[in-house]
Amino acid sequence: MNHKLFMSALVGSHNYNLNTEISDKDYKVFVFPTFDDLYYKKEVGKAKATNELDFEVHDLRKLSHLLWKANINFIEPLFSQDIRYYVEDNNELVTFLKLNKDALVIMNLPYLYDACIGMSLN
């Protein structure tokens, strides 16, 4: 996969300090689409799991939709203990995410409520 990284964030038990000796590290990774992705209207999506590391790779174009849907799994990376941005320090999107993460969580309270209830019932 020849995609430029936008960000990676530690999620799951290691992020909450609830990991055990057998816990693997889980990461959410967002990448920029390539020209071919844009031209052929393909979205990047990949998951890989090993005994030590699990990661999901997502197309950066999906981030706004995932945040709007108040998907807890995609809100968590904004608050990760280990979040890394792979772009210039003055990147506008990075600045926006850092400054507005609290507002992004509550921008769609009905969806957030439904997502939280759904997760708790699951």
PDB file of C-alpha atoms in Angstrom:
ATOM      1  CA  MET A   1       0.000   0.000   0.000  1.00  0.00           C
ATOM      2  CA  ASN A   2       1.641   3.239  -1.157  1.00  0.00           C
ATOM      3  CA  HIS A   3      -0.503   5.708   0.717  1.00  0.00           C
ATOM      4  CA  LYS A   4       0.866   8.700   2.578  1.00  0.00           C
ATOM      5  CA  LEU A   5       0.067   8.558   6.282  1.00  0.00           C
ATOM      6  CA  PHE A   6      -2.038  11.280   7.846  1.00  0.00           C
ATOM      7  CA  MET A   7      -2.319   9.992  11.411  1.00  0.00           C
ATOM      8  CA  SER A   8      -2.109   6.940  13.615  1.00  0.00           C
ATOM      9  CA  ALA A   9      -3.590   6.575  17.079  1.00  0.00           C
ATOM     10  CA  LEU A  10      -3.327   3.955  19.772  1.00  0.00           C
ATOM     11  CA  VAL A  11      -6.774   2.666  20.769  1.00  0.00           C
ATOM     12  CA  GLY A  12      -8.141  -0.104  22.942  1.00  0.00           C
ATOM     13  CA  SER A  13      -6.829  -1.514  26.199  1.00  0.00           C
ATOM     14  CA  HIS A  14      -3.334  -0.002  25.917  1.00  0.00           C
ATOM     15  CA  ASN A  15      -4.887   3.435  25.407  1.00  0.00           C
ATOM     16  CA  TYR A  16      -6.952   3.035  28.590  1.00  0.00           C
ATOM     17  CA  ASN A  17      -4.136   1.429  30.611  1.00  0.00           C
ATOM     18  CA  LEU A  18      -6.293  -1.706  30.938  1.00  0.00           C
ATOM     19  CA  ASN A  19      -3.923  -3.956  29.029  1.00  0.00           C
ATOM     20  CA  THR A  20      -2.737  -7.286  30.353  1.00  0.00           C
ATOM     21  CA  GLU A  21       0.385  -9.285  29.532  1.00  0.00           C
ATOM     22  CA  ILE A  22      -1.373 -10.862  26.553  1.00  0.00           C
ATOM     23  CA  SER A  23      -2.949  -7.662  25.198  1.00  0.00           C
ATOM     24  CA  ASP A  24      -1.887  -6.585  21.747  1.00  0.00           C
ATOM     25  CA  LYS A  25      -1.653  -2.963  20.677  1.00  0.00           C
ATOM     26  CA  ASP A  26      -4.463  -1.641  18.504  1.00  0.00           C
ATOM     27  CA  TYR A  27      -4.136   1.299  16.144  1.00  0.00           C
ATOM     28  CA  LYS A  28      -6.429   3.298  13.887  1.00  0.00           C
ATOM     29  CA  VAL A  29      -4.558   4.709  10.910  1.00  0.00           C
ATOM     30  CA  PHE A  30      -5.796   7.282   8.418  1.00  0.00           C
ATOM     31  CA  VAL A  31      -4.120   7.745   5.047  1.00  0.00           C
ATOM     32  CA  PHE A  32      -4.430  10.151   2.159  1.00  0.00           C
ATOM     33  CA  PRO A  33      -5.968   8.693  -0.987  1.00  0.00           C
ATOM     34  CA  THR A  34      -3.731   8.256  -4.006  1.00  0.00           C
ATOM     35  CA  PHE A  35      -4.505   9.681  -7.412  1.00  0.00           C
ATOM     36  CA  ASP A  36      -5.746   6.244  -8.506  1.00  0.00           C
ATOM     37  CA  ASP A  37      -8.062   6.045  -5.481  1.00  0.00           C
ATOM     38  CA  LEU A  38      -9.579   9.379  -6.463  1.00  0.00           C
ATOM     39  CA  TYR A  39      -9.744   8.566 -10.165  1.00  0.00           C
ATOM     40  CA  TYR A  40     -11.306   5.112  -9.721  1.00  0.00           C
ATOM     41  CA  LYS A  41     -13.442   6.214  -6.737  1.00  0.00           C
ATOM     42  CA  LYS A  42     -11.886   3.623  -4.436  1.00  0.00           C
ATOM     43  CA  GLU A  43     -11.764   3.997  -0.668  1.00  0.00           C
ATOM     44  CA  VAL A  44      -8.807   2.703   1.261  1.00  0.00           C
ATOM     45  CA  GLY A  45      -9.636   0.130   3.890  1.00  0.00           C
ATOM     46  CA  LYS A  46      -7.470  -2.569   5.362  1.00  0.00           C
ATOM     47  CA  ALA A  47      -7.076  -4.423   8.635  1.00  0.00           C
ATOM     48  CA  LYS A  48      -4.201  -6.536   9.862  1.00  0.00           C
ATOM     49  CA  ALA A  49      -3.889  -8.505  13.067  1.00  0.00           C
ATOM     50  CA  THR A  50      -0.883 -10.177  14.657  1.00  0.00           C
ATOM     51  CA  ASN A  51      -0.213 -11.369  18.200  1.00  0.00           C
ATOM     52  CA  GLU A  52       1.460  -8.052  19.073  1.00  0.00           C
ATOM     53  CA  LEU A  53      -0.290  -5.517  16.843  1.00  0.00           C
ATOM     54  CA  ASP A  54      -3.684  -4.900  15.258  1.00  0.00           C
ATOM     55  CA  PHE A  55      -4.321  -2.000  12.962  1.00  0.00           C
ATOM     56  CA  GLU A  56      -7.080  -0.688  10.760  1.00  0.00           C
ATOM     57  CA  VAL A  57      -6.260   1.587   7.855  1.00  0.00           C
ATOM     58  CA  HIS A  58      -8.944   4.022   6.719  1.00  0.00           C
ATOM     59  CA  ASP A  59      -9.263   6.577   3.977  1.00  0.00           C
ATOM     60  CA  LEU A  60      -8.977  10.109   5.361  1.00  0.00           C
ATOM     61  CA  ARG A  61     -12.002  11.095   3.254  1.00  0.00           C
ATOM     62  CA  LYS A  62     -14.173   8.967   5.589  1.00  0.00           C
ATOM     63  CA  LEU A  63     -13.135  10.757   8.772  1.00  0.00           C
ATOM     64  CA  SER A  64     -15.748  13.523   8.685  1.00  0.00           C
ATOM     65  CA  HIS A  65     -18.545  11.019   8.065  1.00  0.00           C
ATOM     66  CA  LEU A  66     -17.350   8.720  10.870  1.00  0.00           C
ATOM     67  CA  LEU A  67     -17.168  11.619  13.307  1.00  0.00           C
ATOM     68  CA  TRP A  68     -20.608  12.880  12.254  1.00  0.00           C
ATOM     69  CA  LYS A  69     -22.065   9.419  12.899  1.00  0.00           C
ATOM     70  CA  ALA A  70     -20.563   9.667  16.416  1.00  0.00           C
ATOM     71  CA  ASN A  71     -18.891   6.302  16.027  1.00  0.00           C
ATOM     72  CA  ILE A  72     -17.119   5.813  19.349  1.00  0.00           C
ATOM     73  CA  ASN A  73     -14.421   3.730  17.679  1.00  0.00           C
ATOM     74  CA  PHE A  74     -13.457   6.758  15.590  1.00  0.00           C
ATOM     75  CA  ILE A  75     -13.903   9.408  18.261  1.00  0.00           C
ATOM     76  CA  GLU A  76     -11.457   7.567  20.525  1.00  0.00           C
ATOM     77  CA  PRO A  77      -8.414   8.249  18.299  1.00  0.00           C
ATOM     78  CA  LEU A  78      -8.860  12.000  18.797  1.00  0.00           C
ATOM     79  CA  PHE A  79      -8.178  11.448  22.519  1.00  0.00           C
ATOM     80  CA  SER A  80      -5.466   8.816  22.203  1.00  0.00           C
ATOM     81  CA  GLN A  81      -2.470   8.825  24.548  1.00  0.00           C
ATOM     82  CA  ASP A  82      -0.325   8.086  21.492  1.00  0.00           C
ATOM     83  CA  ILE A  83      -1.532  10.021  18.474  1.00  0.00           C
ATOM     84  CA  ARG A  84       0.875  10.841  15.677  1.00  0.00           C
ATOM     85  CA  TYR A  85       0.366  13.140  12.736  1.00  0.00           C
ATOM     86  CA  TYR A  86       2.554  12.616   9.687  1.00  0.00           C
ATOM     87  CA  VAL A  87       2.112  16.030   8.069  1.00  0.00           C
ATOM     88  CA  GLU A  88       3.571  19.508   8.536  1.00  0.00           C
ATOM     89  CA  ASP A  89       3.186  21.120  11.944  1.00  0.00           C
ATOM     90  CA  ASN A  90       0.941  23.842  10.562  1.00  0.00           C
ATOM     91  CA  ASN A  91      -1.473  21.507   8.784  1.00  0.00           C
ATOM     92  CA  GLU A  92      -4.969  23.032   8.961  1.00  0.00           C
ATOM     93  CA  LEU A  93      -6.784  19.740   9.502  1.00  0.00           C
ATOM     94  CA  VAL A  94      -4.481  18.740  12.365  1.00  0.00           C
ATOM     95  CA  THR A  95      -4.964  22.133  13.988  1.00  0.00           C
ATOM     96  CA  PHE A  96      -8.733  21.870  13.567  1.00  0.00           C
ATOM     97  CA  LEU A  97      -8.862  18.350  15.069  1.00  0.00           C
ATOM     98  CA  LYS A  98      -6.708  19.326  18.042  1.00  0.00           C
ATOM     99  CA  LEU A  99      -8.658  22.496  18.805  1.00  0.00           C
ATOM    100  CA  ASN A 100     -12.130  21.075  18.237  1.00  0.00           C
ATOM    101  CA  LYS A 101     -12.047  17.474  19.450  1.00  0.00           C
ATOM    102  CA  ASP A 102     -14.415  18.217  22.361  1.00  0.00           C
ATOM    103  CA  ALA A 103     -16.904  19.900  20.033  1.00  0.00           C
ATOM    104  CA  LEU A 104     -16.637  17.066  17.496  1.00  0.00           C
ATOM    105  CA  VAL A 105     -17.754  14.572  20.138  1.00  0.00           C
ATOM    106  CA  ILE A 106     -21.008  16.417  20.835  1.00  0.00           C
ATOM    107  CA  MET A 107     -21.798  17.787  17.378  1.00  0.00           C
ATOM    108  CA  ASN A 108     -24.414  15.090  16.821  1.00  0.00           C
ATOM    109  CA  LEU A 109     -25.780  14.144  20.234  1.00  0.00           C
ATOM    110  CA  PRO A 110     -28.650  11.923  18.993  1.00  0.00           C
ATOM    111  CA  TYR A 111     -26.178   9.740  17.081  1.00  0.00           C
ATOM    112  CA  LEU A 112     -23.774   9.746  20.025  1.00  0.00           C
ATOM    113  CA  TYR A 113     -26.554   8.645  22.356  1.00  0.00           C
ATOM    114  CA  ASP A 114     -27.605   5.855  19.983  1.00  0.00           C
ATOM    115  CA  ALA A 115     -23.980   4.769  19.520  1.00  0.00           C
ATOM    116  CA  CYS A 116     -23.375   4.639  23.287  1.00  0.00           C
ATOM    117  CA  ILE A 117     -26.596   2.730  23.953  1.00  0.00           C
ATOM    118  CA  GLY A 118     -25.811   0.336  21.123  1.00  0.00           C
ATOM    119  CA  MET A 119     -22.291  -0.295  22.429  1.00  0.00           C
ATOM    120  CA  SER A 120     -23.543  -0.899  25.962  1.00  0.00           C
ATOM    121  CA  LEU A 121     -26.223  -3.328  24.764  1.00  0.00           C
ATOM    122  CA  ASN A 122     -23.705  -5.132  22.620  1.00  0.00           C
TER     123      ASN A 122
END
